[in-house]
Every structure is written in structure tokens, then in C-alpha cells.
Tab-separated table of C-alpha atoms in Angstrom:
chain	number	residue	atom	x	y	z
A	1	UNK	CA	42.162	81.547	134.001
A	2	UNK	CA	41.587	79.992	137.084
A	3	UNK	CA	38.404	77.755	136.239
A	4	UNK	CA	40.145	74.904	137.686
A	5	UNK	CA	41.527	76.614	141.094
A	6	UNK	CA	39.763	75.698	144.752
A	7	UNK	CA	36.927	78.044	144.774
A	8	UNK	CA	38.339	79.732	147.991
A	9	UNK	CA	40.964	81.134	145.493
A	10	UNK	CA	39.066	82.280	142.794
A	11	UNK	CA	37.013	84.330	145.540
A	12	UNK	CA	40.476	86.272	147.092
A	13	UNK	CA	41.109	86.853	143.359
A	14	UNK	CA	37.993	88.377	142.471
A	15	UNK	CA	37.802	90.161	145.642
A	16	UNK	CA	41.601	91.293	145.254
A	17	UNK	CA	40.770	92.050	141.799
A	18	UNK	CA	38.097	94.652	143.418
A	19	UNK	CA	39.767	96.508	145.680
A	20	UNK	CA	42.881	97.158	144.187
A	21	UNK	CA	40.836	98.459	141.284
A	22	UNK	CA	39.290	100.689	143.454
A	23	UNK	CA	41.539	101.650	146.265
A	24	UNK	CA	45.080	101.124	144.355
A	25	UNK	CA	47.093	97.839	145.116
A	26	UNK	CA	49.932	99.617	147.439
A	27	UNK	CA	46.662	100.437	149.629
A	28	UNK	CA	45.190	97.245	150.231
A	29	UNK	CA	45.972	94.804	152.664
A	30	UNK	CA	45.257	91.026	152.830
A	31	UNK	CA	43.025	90.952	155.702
A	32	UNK	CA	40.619	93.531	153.599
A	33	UNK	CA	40.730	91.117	151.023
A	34	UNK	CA	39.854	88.344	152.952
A	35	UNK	CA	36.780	90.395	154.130
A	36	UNK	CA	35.563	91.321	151.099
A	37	UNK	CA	35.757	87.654	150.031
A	38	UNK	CA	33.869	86.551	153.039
A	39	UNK	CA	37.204	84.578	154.223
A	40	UNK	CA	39.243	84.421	157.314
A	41	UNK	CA	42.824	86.055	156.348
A	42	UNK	CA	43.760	82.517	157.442
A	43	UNK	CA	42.367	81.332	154.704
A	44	UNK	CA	44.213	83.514	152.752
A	45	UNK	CA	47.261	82.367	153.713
A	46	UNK	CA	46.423	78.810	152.783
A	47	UNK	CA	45.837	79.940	148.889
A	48	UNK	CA	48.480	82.030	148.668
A	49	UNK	CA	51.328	83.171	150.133
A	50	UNK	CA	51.483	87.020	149.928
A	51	UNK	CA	49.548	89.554	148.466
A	52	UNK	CA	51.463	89.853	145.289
A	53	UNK	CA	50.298	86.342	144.112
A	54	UNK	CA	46.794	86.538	144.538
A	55	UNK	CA	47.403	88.367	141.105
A	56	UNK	CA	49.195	85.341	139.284
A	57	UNK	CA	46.969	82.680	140.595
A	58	UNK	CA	45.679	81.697	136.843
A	59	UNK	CA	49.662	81.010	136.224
A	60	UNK	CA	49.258	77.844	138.222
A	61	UNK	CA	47.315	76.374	135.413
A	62	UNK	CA	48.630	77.646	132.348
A	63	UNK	CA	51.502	75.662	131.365
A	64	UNK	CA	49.094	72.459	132.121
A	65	UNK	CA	46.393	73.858	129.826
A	66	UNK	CA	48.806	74.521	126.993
A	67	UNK	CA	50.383	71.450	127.260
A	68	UNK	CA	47.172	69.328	127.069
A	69	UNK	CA	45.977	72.080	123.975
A	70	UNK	CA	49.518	71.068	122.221
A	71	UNK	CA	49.161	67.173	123.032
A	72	UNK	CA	45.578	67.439	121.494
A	73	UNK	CA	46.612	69.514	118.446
A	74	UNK	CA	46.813	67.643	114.729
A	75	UNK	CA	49.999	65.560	114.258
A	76	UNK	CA	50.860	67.189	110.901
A	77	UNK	CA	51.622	70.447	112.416
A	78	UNK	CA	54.932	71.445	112.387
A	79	UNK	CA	56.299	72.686	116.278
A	80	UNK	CA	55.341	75.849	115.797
A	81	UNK	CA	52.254	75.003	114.376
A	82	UNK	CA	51.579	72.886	117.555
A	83	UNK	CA	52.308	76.077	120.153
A	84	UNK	CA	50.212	78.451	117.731
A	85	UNK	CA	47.591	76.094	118.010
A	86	UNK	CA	47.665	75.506	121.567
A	87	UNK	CA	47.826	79.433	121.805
A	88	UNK	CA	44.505	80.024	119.561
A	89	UNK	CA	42.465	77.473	121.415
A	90	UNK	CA	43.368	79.574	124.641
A	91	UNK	CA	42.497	82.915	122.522
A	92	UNK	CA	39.361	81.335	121.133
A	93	UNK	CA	38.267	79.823	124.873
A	94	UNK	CA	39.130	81.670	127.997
A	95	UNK	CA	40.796	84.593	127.144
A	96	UNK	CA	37.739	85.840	124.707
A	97	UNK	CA	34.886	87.724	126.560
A	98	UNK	CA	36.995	88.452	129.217
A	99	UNK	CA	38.906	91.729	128.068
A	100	UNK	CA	37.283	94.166	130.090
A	101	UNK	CA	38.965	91.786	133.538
A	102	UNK	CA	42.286	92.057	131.941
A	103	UNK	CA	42.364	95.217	130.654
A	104	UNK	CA	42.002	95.709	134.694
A	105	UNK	CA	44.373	92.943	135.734
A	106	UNK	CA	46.691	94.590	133.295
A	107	UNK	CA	46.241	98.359	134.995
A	108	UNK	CA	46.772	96.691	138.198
A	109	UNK	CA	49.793	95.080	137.241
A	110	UNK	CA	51.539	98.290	135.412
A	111	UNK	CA	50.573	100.367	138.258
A	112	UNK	CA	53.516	98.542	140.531
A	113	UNK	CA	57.621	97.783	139.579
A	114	UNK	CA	57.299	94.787	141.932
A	115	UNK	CA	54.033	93.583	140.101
A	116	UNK	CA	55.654	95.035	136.659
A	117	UNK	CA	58.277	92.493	137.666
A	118	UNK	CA	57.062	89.843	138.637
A	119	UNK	CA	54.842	89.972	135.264
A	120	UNK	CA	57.093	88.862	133.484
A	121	UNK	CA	58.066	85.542	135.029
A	122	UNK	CA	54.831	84.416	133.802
A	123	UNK	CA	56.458	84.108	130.322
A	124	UNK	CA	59.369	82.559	131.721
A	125	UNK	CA	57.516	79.493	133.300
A	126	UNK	CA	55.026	79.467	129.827
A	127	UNK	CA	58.015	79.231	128.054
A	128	UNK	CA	58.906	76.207	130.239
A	129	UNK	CA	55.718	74.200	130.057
A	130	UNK	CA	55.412	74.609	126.365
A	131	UNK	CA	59.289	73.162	126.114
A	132	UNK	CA	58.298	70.321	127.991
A	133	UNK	CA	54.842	69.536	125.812
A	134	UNK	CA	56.836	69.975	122.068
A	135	UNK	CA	59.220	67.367	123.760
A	136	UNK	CA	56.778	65.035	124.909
A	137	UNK	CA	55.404	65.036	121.144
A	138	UNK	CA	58.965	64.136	119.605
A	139	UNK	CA	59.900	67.566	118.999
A	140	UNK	CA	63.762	67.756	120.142
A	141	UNK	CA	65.074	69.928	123.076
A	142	UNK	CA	66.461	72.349	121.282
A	143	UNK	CA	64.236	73.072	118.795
A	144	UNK	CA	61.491	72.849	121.640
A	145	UNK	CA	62.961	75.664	123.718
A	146	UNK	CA	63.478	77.935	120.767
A	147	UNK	CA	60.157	77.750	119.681
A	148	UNK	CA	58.743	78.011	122.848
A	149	UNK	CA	60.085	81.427	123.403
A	150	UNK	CA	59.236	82.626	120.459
A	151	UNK	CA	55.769	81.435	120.592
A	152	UNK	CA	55.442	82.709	124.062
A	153	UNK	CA	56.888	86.665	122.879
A	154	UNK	CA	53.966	86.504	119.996
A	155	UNK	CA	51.572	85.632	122.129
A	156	UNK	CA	52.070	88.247	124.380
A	157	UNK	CA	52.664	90.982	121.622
A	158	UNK	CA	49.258	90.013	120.848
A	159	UNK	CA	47.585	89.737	124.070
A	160	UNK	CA	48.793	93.279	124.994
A	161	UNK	CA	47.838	94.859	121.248
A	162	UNK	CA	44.011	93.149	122.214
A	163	UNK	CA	44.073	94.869	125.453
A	164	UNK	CA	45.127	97.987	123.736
A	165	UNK	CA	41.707	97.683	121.331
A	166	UNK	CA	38.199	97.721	121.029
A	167	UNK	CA	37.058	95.908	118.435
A	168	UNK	CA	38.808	92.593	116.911
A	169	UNK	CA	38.750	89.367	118.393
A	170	UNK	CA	41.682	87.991	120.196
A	171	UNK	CA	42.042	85.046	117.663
A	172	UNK	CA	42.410	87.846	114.887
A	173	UNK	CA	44.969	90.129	116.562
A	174	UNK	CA	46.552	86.535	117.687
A	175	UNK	CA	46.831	85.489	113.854
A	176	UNK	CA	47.396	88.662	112.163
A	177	UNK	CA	50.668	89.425	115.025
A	178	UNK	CA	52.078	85.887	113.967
A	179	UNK	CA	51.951	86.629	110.531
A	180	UNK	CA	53.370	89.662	110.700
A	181	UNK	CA	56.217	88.640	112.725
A	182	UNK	CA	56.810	85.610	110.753
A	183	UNK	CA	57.067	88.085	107.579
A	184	UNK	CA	59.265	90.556	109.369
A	185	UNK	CA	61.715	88.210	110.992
A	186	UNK	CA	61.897	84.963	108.113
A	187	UNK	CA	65.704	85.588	106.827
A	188	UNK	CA	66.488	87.445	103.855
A	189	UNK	CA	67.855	85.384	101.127
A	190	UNK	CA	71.419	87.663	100.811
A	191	UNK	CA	71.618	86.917	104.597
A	192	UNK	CA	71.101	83.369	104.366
B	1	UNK	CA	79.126	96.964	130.035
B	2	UNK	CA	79.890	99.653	132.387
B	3	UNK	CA	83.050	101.783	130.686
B	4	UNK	CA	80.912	105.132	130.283
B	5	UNK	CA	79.896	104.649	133.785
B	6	UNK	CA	81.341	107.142	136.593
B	7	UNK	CA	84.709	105.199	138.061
B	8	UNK	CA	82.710	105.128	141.692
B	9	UNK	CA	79.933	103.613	140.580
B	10	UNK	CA	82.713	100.912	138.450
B	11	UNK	CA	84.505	100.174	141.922
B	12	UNK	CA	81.356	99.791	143.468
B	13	UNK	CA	80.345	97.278	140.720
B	14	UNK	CA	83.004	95.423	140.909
B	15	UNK	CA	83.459	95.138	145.017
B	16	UNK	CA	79.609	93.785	144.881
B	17	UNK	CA	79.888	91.313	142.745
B	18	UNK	CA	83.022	90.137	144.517
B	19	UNK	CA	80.943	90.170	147.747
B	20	UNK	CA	78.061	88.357	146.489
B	21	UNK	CA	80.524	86.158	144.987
B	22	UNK	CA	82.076	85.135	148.395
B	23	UNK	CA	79.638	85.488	150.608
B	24	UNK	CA	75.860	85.490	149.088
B	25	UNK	CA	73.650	88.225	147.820
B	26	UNK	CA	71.418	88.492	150.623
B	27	UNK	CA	73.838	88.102	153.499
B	28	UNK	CA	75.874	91.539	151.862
B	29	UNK	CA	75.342	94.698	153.384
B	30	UNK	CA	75.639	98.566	151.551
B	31	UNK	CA	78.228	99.333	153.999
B	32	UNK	CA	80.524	96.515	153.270
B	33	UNK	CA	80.399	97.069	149.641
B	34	UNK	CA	81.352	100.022	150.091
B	35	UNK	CA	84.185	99.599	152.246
B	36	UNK	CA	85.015	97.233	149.763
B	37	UNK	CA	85.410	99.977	147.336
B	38	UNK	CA	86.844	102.038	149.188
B	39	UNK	CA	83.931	104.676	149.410
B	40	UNK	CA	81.358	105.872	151.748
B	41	UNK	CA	77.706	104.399	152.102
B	42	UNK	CA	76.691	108.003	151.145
B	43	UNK	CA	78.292	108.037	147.976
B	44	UNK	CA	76.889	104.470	147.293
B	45	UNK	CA	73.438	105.755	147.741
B	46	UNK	CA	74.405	108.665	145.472
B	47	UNK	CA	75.095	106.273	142.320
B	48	UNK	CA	72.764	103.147	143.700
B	49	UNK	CA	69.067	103.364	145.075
B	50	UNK	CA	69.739	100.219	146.657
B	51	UNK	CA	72.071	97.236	146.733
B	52	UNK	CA	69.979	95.424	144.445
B	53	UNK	CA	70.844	97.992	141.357
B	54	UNK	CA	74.653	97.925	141.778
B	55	UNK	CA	74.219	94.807	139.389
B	56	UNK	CA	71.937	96.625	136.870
B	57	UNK	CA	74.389	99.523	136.103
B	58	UNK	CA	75.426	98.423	132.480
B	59	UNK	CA	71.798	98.653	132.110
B	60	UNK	CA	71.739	102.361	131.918
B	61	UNK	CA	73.862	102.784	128.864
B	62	UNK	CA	72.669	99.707	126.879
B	63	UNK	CA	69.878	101.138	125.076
B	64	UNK	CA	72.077	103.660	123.949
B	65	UNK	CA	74.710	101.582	122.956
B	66	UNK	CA	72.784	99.530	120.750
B	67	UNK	CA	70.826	102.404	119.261
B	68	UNK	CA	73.790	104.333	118.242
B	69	UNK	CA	74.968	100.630	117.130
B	70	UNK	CA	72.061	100.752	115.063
B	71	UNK	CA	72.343	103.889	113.685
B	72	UNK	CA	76.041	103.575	112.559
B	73	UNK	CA	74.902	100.096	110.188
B	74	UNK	CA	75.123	99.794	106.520
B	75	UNK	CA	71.802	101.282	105.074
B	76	UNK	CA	71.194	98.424	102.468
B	77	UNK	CA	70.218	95.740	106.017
B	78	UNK	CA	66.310	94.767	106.567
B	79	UNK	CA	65.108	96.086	109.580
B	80	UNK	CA	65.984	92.418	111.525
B	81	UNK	CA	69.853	92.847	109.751
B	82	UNK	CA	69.850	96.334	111.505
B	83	UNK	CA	69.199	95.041	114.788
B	84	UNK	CA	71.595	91.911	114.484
B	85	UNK	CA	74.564	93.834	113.362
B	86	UNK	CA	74.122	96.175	116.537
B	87	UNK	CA	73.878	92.999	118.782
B	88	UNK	CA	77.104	91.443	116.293
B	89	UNK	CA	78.893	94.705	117.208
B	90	UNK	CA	78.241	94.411	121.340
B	91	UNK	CA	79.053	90.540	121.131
B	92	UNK	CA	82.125	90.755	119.424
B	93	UNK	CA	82.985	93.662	121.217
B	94	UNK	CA	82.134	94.661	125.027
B	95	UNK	CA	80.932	90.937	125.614
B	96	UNK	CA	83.487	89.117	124.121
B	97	UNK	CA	86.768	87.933	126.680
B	98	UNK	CA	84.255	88.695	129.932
B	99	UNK	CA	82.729	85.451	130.064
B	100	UNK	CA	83.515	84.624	133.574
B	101	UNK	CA	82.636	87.718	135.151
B	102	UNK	CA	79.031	87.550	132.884
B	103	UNK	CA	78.982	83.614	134.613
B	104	UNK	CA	79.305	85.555	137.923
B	105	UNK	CA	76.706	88.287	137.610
B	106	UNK	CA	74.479	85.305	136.382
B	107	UNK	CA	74.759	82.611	139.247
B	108	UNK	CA	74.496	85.978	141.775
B	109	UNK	CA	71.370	86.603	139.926
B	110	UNK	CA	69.593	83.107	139.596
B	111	UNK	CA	70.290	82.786	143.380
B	112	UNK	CA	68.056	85.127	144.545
B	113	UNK	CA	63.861	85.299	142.778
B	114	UNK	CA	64.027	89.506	143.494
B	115	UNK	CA	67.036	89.518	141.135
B	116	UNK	CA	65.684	86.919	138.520
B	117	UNK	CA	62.805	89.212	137.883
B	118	UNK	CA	64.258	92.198	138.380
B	119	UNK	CA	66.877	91.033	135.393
B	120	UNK	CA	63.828	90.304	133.050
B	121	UNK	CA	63.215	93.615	132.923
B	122	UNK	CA	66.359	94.850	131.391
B	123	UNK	CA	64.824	92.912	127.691
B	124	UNK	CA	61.964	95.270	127.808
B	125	UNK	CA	63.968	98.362	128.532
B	126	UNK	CA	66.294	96.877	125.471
B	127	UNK	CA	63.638	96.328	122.928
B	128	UNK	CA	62.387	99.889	124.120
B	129	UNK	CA	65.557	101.546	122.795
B	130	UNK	CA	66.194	99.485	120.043
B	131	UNK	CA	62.633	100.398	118.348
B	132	UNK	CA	63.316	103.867	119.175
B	133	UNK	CA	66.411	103.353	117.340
B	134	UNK	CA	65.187	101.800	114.499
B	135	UNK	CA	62.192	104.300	114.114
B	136	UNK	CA	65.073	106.860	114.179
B	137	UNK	CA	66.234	104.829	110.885
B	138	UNK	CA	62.793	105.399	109.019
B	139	UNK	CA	61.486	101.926	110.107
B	140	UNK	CA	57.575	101.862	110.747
B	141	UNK	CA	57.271	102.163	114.659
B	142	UNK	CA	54.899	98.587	114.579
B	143	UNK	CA	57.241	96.823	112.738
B	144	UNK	CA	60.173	98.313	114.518
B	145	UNK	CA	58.441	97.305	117.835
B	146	UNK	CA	58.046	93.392	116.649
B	147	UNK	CA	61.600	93.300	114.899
B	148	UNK	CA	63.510	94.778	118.204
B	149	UNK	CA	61.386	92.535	120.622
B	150	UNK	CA	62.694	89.227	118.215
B	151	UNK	CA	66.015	90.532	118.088
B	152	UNK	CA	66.195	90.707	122.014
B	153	UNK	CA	64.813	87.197	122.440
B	154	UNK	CA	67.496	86.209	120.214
B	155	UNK	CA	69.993	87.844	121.926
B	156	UNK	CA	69.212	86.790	125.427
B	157	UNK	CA	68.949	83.408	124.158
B	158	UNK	CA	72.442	83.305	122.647
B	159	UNK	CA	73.890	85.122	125.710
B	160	UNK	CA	72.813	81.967	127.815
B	161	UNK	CA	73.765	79.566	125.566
B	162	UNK	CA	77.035	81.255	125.165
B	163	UNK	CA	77.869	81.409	129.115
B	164	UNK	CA	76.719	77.796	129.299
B	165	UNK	CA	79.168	76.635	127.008
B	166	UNK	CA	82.952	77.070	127.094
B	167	UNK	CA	84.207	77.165	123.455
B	168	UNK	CA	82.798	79.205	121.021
B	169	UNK	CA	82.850	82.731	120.642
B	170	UNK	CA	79.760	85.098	121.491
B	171	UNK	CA	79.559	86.144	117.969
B	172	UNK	CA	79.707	82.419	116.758
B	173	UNK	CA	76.804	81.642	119.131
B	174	UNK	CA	74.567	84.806	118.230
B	175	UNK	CA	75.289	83.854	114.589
B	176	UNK	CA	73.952	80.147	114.568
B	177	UNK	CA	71.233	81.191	117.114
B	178	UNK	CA	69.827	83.723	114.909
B	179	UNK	CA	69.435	81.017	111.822
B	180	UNK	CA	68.673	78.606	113.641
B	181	UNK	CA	65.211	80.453	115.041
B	182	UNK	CA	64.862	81.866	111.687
B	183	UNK	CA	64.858	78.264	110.115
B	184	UNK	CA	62.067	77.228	112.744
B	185	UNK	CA	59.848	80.273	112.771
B	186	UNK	CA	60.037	81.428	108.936
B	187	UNK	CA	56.068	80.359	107.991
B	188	UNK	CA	55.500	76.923	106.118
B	189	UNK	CA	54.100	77.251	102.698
B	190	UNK	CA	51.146	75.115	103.741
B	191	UNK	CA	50.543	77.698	106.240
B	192	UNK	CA	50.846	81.115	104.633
């Protein structure tokens, strides 16, 4: 979640992050965000290029980070098992401790179609990385991309059902929403 | 896809994706797709908000579709064989014989990001009505909720793979879809 962008950027987030908490999103403008950061809103410009993607900078990263949390995962994991794993370590590591930021990101985000939107081309380009890692550990193409979507939709039942709580971990809602759904969804045996 | 829709709002349909067809989403104006139609800009406005929604109409009557899809099943199917006969039933059915124009709509909408997102929505609007449907059926609103969000990732999934390809049917591509995710995501023993 950012840890690895130019510090420059994680400032205009954080900042960003602020005022449209405070203000509403539709209200804010770049150069008060720039302000608030301490930047020039040519700075701002350099980072990112509109207002809208100050909110998705942590995107940038994610499909790396998963990849290299699937490429490190144990090789007797079956593909699924790879993405779940790759998905716990994030749950575990920088997602935990932070639900109080997201829970805000998230009321940001809901508060605008555009933002609503563009939301949920984040799973999209997940989705994508995560293809690209099960491949690069043998898994085949197809099998890869199905996978990877359905990893990707679990992961962000979950992520919204922790946002929606108080008091479990992320790792627990994680594990308990892929059991589930694994249950609900294996095929019947008259269906098979 | 569109046959419970007004005929104005049809015409106008079908003159924009003709447009974008020929000439490129962004360089079409309202007026000419209307002209195209046959119609005034007012009475555009009066069906459309804007010239991005004329390719979102179908949208409007989907969720209902599929829920009284749904509803009209044999009562013996798991929640998951609920939600597949409904999509069975709008494969073989509405889908089915319009693969070009579906190729269309698609290429207008991967050519322009707006669009792309703005299509992305219409799953969550789906799974929306589908667990509404499905709680309407006695099924417990979280496991409705999980089952109707897998059942649209399924779906979509198929529906691209089908307008990729140029042989089978919809309904054989839903069909082998379905088991084959099923296959990959059903739990291991080791893992259970």
C-alpha cells in the first residue's frame, strides 16, 4: 500500500486522503492538495496525472507484490493454493492495522460513480498480474486466468466484509470467505 | 438484450452502435445519433442521460430478467444450479445468434477506458439482482450474495470466451466454463 512509492507520492496521498475526508472529494482541487502536502501542484502533476488517481496510487504495486508473494509461496500448493497464499501474506502484512485508512479510502471511493468506477479496474489489473505469476510457476494459461479471477472476487468479498466489521482479523474473514465460497460453489455430484 | 425496451430508445441503440462502429466512440455526437434514428436530440436526452448510456440500455432490464429466470427454475437446484440455469436460459436464448453485434458493442467498449469501467459496473448491478432473486427463493441473503457474485464471474467469463471464439454455442461455452472453475476451485482434501 504504497510503502514502495517516491515519497512525494505517498505525501499527495495522505494529504488527498485528508481533505477529501473532510471537505468531500467533488470539492477538492489538486492545487489544495498540493498545499496541504507541502508540494508545488507541479509536483503533483509529475506523480500523477489527475486527481482521480491520487486514490489508486497503491495499485501501482500490487500486482508486483502478489506476484513475488506467489513466486515465494510452497511448491506443493495447488494454483489456488498459491493465489490464497499470496492473498493471506498481504492480509497478514499491510492490509492488517490499517482498517480505520480504508474504511476511509473506501467512503471516499463510494461517495463518487467516477471513483465507484474506476474501483473496480483495480480487480481487473490484479486479476492480470496474478495470471501472469501462476504462469511463470508452470501453472497453464487457462487455468491461470480462471483462478485468478476467482481468487481476486474472494479476496475482495473479504476485504469489503472486514471493512464492514469491528472485530476479526483480516486473515480470519480472508479464510473463513474462501471456505465458504469453496463450500457453496464446489459442484454437486447430480450436476457433475 | 433490449426487446422490453421503448422502440426509441431501440433505434437509438442501434444508430449508436452503428456510429461508433464507423466512425469512433468519441468522435460521435448526440445529435448525429439521433438523426441517425430518426429522432430529435430532445427525445434522446429523454431515454439517455448521455451518449455514453445508449450502450448500457440492456442493462436496465437484466437484473430482472435473470431474477424472474431464477424464480421460474426447478425447486430441487442448489443455490449455484439456480443461478446457472437463469444464465443457461439468457445464453441459449437472448444471447444466442447475436454474436456479432455483442463483438461490436465490445470492441466500441474496449476502445475507450470511460466505457471499460463504466461496463464493469453492470456485474455488480447483476449480482445485486440475482441475490435479491435468490433471497426471494428462501436462500440465506450471505450465501445468496457469494453464490450470485460466482455465478456472474462465471458468466462474464464465458461471455468473453464465447465472443472470442467462432464455433461453439454460448450455452456450450457457459457449460464447460462453469466445470471447468468448479474443478479448479472445489477445496483439496489436504486443505479442508
Amino acid at each position: 500500500m504504497g510503502r514502495w512509492a517516491p515519497d512525494a507520492a505517498l505525501r499527495l496521498e495522505r494529504a488527498a486522503l485528508e481533505l477529501f475526508a473532510e471537505q468531500g472529494y467533488a470539492a477538492t482541487a489538486v492545487p489544495e492538495i498540493a498545499a496541504r502536502a507541502g508540494l508545488t501542484t507541479r509536483t503533483f502533476f509529475r506523480h500523477f496525472p489527475d486527481k482521480r488517481e491520487v486514490l489508486f496510487l497503491y495499485e501501482r504495486e500490487l500486482p508486483a507484490v502478489v506476484a513475488s508473494l506467489v513466486a515465494g509461496a510452497p511448491a506443493f500448493l495447488s494454483p489456488l493454493g498459491l493465489v490464497m497464499h499470496g492473498f493471506e501474506a498481504m492480509a497478514a502484512g499491510p492490509f492488517e492495522g490499517r482498517r480505520a485508512e480504508l474504511q476511509a479510502r473506501r467512503a471516499i471511493i463510494g461517495s463518487d460513480e467516477g471513483l465507484r468506477e474506476r474501483e473496480l479496474l483495480k480487480n481487473v489489473l490484479l486479476a492480470g498480474g496474478i495470471t501472469e505469476a501462476l504462469s511463470g510457476q508452470g501453472v497453464g494459461k487457462e487455468e491461470a486466468r480462471l483462478v485468478a479471477r476467482y481468487g481476486v472476487l474472494v479476496f475482495e468479498i473479504a476485504l469489503n466484509d472486514w471493512l464492514d466489521g469491528n472485530s476479526d482479523t483480516f486473515s480470519d474473514v480472508l479464510h473463513s470467505t474462501a471456505y465458504r465460497m469453496g463450500q457453496l460453489v464446489r459442484p454437486a455430484r447430480q450436476e457433475e
